[in-house]
PDB file of C-alpha atoms in Angstrom:
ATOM      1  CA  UNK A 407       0.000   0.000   0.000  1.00 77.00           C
ATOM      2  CA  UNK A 408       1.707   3.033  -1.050  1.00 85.00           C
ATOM      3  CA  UNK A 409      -0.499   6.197   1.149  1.00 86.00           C
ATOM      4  CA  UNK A 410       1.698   9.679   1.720  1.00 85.00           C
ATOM      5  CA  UNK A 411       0.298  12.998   3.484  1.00 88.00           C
ATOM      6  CA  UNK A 412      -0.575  15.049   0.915  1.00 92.00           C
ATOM      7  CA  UNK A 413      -2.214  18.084   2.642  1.00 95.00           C
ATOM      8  CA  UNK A 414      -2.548  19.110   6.129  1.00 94.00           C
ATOM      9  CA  UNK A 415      -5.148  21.794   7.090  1.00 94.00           C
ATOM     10  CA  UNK A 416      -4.587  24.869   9.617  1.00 95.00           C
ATOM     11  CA  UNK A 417      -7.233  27.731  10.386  1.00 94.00           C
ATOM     12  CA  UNK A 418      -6.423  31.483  10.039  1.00 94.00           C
ATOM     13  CA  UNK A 419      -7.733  34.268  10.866  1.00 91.00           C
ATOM     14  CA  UNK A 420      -5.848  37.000   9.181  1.00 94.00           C
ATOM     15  CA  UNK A 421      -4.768  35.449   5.691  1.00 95.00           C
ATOM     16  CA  UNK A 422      -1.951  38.001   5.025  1.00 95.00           C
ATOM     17  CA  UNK A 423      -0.451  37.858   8.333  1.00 95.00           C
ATOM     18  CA  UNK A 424      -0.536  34.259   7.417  1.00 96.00           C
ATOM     19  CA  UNK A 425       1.377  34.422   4.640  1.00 96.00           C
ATOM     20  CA  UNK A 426       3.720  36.913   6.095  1.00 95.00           C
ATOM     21  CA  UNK A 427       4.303  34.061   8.604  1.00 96.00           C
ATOM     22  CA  UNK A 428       4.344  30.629   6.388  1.00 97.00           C
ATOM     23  CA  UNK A 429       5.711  32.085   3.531  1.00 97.00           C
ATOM     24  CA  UNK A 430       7.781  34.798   4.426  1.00 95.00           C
ATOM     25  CA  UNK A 431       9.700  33.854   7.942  1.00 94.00           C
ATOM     26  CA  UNK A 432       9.328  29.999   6.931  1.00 95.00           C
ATOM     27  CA  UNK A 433       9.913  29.806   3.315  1.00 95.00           C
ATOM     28  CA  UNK A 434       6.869  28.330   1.755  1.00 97.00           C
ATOM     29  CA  UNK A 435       6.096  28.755  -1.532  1.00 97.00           C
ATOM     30  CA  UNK A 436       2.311  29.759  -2.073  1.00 98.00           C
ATOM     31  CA  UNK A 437       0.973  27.101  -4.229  1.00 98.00           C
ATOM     32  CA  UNK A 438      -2.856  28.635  -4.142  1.00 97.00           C
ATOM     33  CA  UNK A 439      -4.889  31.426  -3.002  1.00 97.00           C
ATOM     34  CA  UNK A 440      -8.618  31.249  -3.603  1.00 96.00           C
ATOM     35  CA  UNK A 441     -11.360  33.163  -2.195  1.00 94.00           C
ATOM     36  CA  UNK A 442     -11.254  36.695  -0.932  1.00 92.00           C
ATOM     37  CA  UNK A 443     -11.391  38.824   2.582  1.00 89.00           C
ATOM     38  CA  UNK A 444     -10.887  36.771   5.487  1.00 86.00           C
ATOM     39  CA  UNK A 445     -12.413  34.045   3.279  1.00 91.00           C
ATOM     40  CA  UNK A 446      -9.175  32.596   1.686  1.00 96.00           C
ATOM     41  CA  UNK A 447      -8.211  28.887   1.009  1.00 96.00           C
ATOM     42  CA  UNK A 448      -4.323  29.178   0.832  1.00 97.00           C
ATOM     43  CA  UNK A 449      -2.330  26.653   0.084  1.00 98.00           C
ATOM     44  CA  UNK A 450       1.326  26.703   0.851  1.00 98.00           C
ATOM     45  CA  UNK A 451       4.097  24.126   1.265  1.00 97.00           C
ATOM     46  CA  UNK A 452       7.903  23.404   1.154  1.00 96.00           C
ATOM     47  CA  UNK A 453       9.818  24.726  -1.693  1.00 96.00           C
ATOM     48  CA  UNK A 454      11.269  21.363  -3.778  1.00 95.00           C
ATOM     49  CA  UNK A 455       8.351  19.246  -1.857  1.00 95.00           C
ATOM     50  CA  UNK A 456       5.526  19.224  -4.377  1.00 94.00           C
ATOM     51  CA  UNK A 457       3.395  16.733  -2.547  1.00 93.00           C
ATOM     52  CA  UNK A 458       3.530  18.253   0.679  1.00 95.00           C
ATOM     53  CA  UNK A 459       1.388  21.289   1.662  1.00 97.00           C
ATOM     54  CA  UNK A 460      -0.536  23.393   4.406  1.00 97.00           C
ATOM     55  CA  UNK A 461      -3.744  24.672   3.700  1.00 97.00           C
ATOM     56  CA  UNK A 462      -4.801  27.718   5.419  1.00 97.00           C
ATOM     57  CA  UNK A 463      -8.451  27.947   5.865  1.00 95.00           C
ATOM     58  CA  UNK A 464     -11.358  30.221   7.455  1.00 92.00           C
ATOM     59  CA  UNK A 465     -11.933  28.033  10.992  1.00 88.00           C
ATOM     60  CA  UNK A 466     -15.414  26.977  11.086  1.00 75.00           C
ATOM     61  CA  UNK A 467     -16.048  27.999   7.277  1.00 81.00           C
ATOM     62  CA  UNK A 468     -17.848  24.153   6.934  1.00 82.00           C
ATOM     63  CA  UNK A 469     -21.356  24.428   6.104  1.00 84.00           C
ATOM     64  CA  UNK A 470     -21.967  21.476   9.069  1.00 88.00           C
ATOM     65  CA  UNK A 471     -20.364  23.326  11.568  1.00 88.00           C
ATOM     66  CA  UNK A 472     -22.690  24.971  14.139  1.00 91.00           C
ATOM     67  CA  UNK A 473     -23.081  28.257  15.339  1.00 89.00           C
ATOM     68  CA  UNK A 474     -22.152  27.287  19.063  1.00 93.00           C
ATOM     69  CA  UNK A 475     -19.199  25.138  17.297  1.00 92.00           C
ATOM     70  CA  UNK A 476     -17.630  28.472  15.450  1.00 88.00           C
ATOM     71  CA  UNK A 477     -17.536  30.020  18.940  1.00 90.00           C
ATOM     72  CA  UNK A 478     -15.942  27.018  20.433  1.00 92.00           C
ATOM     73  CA  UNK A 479     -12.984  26.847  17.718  1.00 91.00           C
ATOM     74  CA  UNK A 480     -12.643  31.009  17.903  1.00 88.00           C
ATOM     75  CA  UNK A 481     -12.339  30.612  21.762  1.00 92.00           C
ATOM     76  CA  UNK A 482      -9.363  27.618  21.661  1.00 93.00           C
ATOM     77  CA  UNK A 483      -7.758  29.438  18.624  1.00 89.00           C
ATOM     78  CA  UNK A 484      -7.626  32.342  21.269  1.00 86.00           C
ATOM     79  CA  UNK A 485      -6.051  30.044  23.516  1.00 87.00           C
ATOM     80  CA  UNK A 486      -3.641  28.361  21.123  1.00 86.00           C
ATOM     81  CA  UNK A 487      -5.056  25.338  21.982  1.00 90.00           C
ATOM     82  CA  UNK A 488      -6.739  24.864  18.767  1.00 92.00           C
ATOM     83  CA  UNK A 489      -4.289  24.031  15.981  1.00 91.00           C
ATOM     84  CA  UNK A 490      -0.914  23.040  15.919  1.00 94.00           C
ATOM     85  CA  UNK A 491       1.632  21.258  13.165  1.00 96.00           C
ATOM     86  CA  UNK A 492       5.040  19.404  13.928  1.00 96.00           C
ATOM     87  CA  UNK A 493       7.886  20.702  11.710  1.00 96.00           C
ATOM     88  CA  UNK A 494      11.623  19.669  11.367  1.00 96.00           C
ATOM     89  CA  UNK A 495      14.940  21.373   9.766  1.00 96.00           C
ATOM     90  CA  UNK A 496      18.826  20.678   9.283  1.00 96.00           C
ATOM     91  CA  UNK A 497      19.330  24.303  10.446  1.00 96.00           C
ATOM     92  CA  UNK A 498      16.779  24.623  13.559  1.00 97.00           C
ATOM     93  CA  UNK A 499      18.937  27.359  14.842  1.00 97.00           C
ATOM     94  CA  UNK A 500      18.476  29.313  11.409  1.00 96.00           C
ATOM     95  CA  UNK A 501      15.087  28.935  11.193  1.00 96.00           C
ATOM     96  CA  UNK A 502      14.469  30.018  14.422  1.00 97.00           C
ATOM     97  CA  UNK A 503      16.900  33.258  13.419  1.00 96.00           C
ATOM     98  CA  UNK A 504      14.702  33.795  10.572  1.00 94.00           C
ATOM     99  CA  UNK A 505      11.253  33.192  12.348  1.00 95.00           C
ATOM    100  CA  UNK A 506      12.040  35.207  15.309  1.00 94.00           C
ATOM    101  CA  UNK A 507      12.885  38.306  13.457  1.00 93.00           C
ATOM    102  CA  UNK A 508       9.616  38.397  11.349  1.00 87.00           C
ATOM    103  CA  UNK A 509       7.827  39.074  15.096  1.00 80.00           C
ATOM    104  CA  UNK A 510       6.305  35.665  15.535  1.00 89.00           C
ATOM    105  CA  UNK A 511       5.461  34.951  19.171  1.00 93.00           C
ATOM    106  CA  UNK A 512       8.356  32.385  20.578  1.00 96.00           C
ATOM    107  CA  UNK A 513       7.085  29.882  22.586  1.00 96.00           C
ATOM    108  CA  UNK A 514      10.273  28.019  23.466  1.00 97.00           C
ATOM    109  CA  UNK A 515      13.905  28.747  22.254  1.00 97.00           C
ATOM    110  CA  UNK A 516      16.001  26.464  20.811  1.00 98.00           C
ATOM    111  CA  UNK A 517      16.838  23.222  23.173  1.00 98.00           C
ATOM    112  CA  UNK A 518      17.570  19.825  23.900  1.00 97.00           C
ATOM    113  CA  UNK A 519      14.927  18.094  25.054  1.00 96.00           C
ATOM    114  CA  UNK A 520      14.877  14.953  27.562  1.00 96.00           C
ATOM    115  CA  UNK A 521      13.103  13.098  24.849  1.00 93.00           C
ATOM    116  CA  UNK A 522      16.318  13.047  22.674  1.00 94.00           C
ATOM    117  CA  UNK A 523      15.003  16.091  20.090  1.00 96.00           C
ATOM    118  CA  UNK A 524      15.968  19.420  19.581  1.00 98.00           C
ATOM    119  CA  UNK A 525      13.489  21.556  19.213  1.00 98.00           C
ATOM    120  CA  UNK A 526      12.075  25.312  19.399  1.00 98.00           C
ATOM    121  CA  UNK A 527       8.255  26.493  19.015  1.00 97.00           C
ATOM    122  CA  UNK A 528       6.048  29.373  18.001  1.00 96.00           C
ATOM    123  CA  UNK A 529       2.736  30.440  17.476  1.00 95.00           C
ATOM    124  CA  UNK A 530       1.340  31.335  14.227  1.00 95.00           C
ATOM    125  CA  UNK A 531      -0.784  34.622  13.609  1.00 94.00           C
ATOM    126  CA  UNK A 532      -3.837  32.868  14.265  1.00 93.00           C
ATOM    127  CA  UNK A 533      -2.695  31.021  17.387  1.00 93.00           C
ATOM    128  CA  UNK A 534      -1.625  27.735  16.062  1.00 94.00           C
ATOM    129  CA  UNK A 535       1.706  25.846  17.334  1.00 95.00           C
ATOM    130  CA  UNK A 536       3.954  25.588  15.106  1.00 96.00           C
ATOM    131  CA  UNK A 537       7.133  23.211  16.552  1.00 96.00           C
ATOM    132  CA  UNK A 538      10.401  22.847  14.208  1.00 97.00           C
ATOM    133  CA  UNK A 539      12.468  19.717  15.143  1.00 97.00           C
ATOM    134  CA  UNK A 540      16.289  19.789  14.191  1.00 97.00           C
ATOM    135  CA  UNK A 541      16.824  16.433  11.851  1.00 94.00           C
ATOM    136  CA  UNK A 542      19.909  14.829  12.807  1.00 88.00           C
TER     137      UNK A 542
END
């Protein structure tokens, strides 16, 4: 059985502040950007990774989601308890360089963790944890 991850989905809340973030401080390329206003589909990934992308989407922009649901995913986003995606790099403290300076909020600095990783973390405009593992 041959089954890869094509596409991963994140919500936003401000879609250029989320592609100042994804595609500006972390590299991605912008492979779509549908809709308009705060209702945009974006679609970014990994430069030289053509099956591997983010999208960005409107939280609670499903048809089947309720009312009462909408308030419950705007209330964990405002948490950061809502989203969250597990990233990895060769230059972890480069990234982090790179992230850090485009005003993301830093959630841990570079470290060694007990677990055996090395890792740092943010949080995306919308709230969402973003962690970047160093590969070794």
């Amino acid at each position: 059985m041959d089954v890869t991850i094509h596409t991963a989905a994140l919500p936003h809340v401000d879609p250029e502040a989320s592609l100042a973030f994804y595609r500006d401080a972390l590299g991605f390329e912008v492979r779509s950007d549908v809709g308009q206003g705060a209702m945009r589909w974006i679609t970014v990934g990994p430069v030289g990774q053509p099956g591997v992308s983010l999208l960005l989407a409107p939280p609670g922009a499903d048809p089947g989601v309720t009312e009462d649901e909408r308030k419950v995913i705007g209330e964990m986003m405002a948490k950061g308890t809502y989203g969250w995606i597990l990233l990895a790099t060769r230059d972890l403290d480069g990234i982090f360089e790179r992230v850090q300076a485009g005003d993301a909020e830093v959630v841990q600095e570079p470290i060694e963790q007990p677990y055996g990783v090395r890792d740092c973390a943010f949080r995306d405009p919308a709230g969402n944890l973003v962690r970047i593992q160093e590969v070794r």
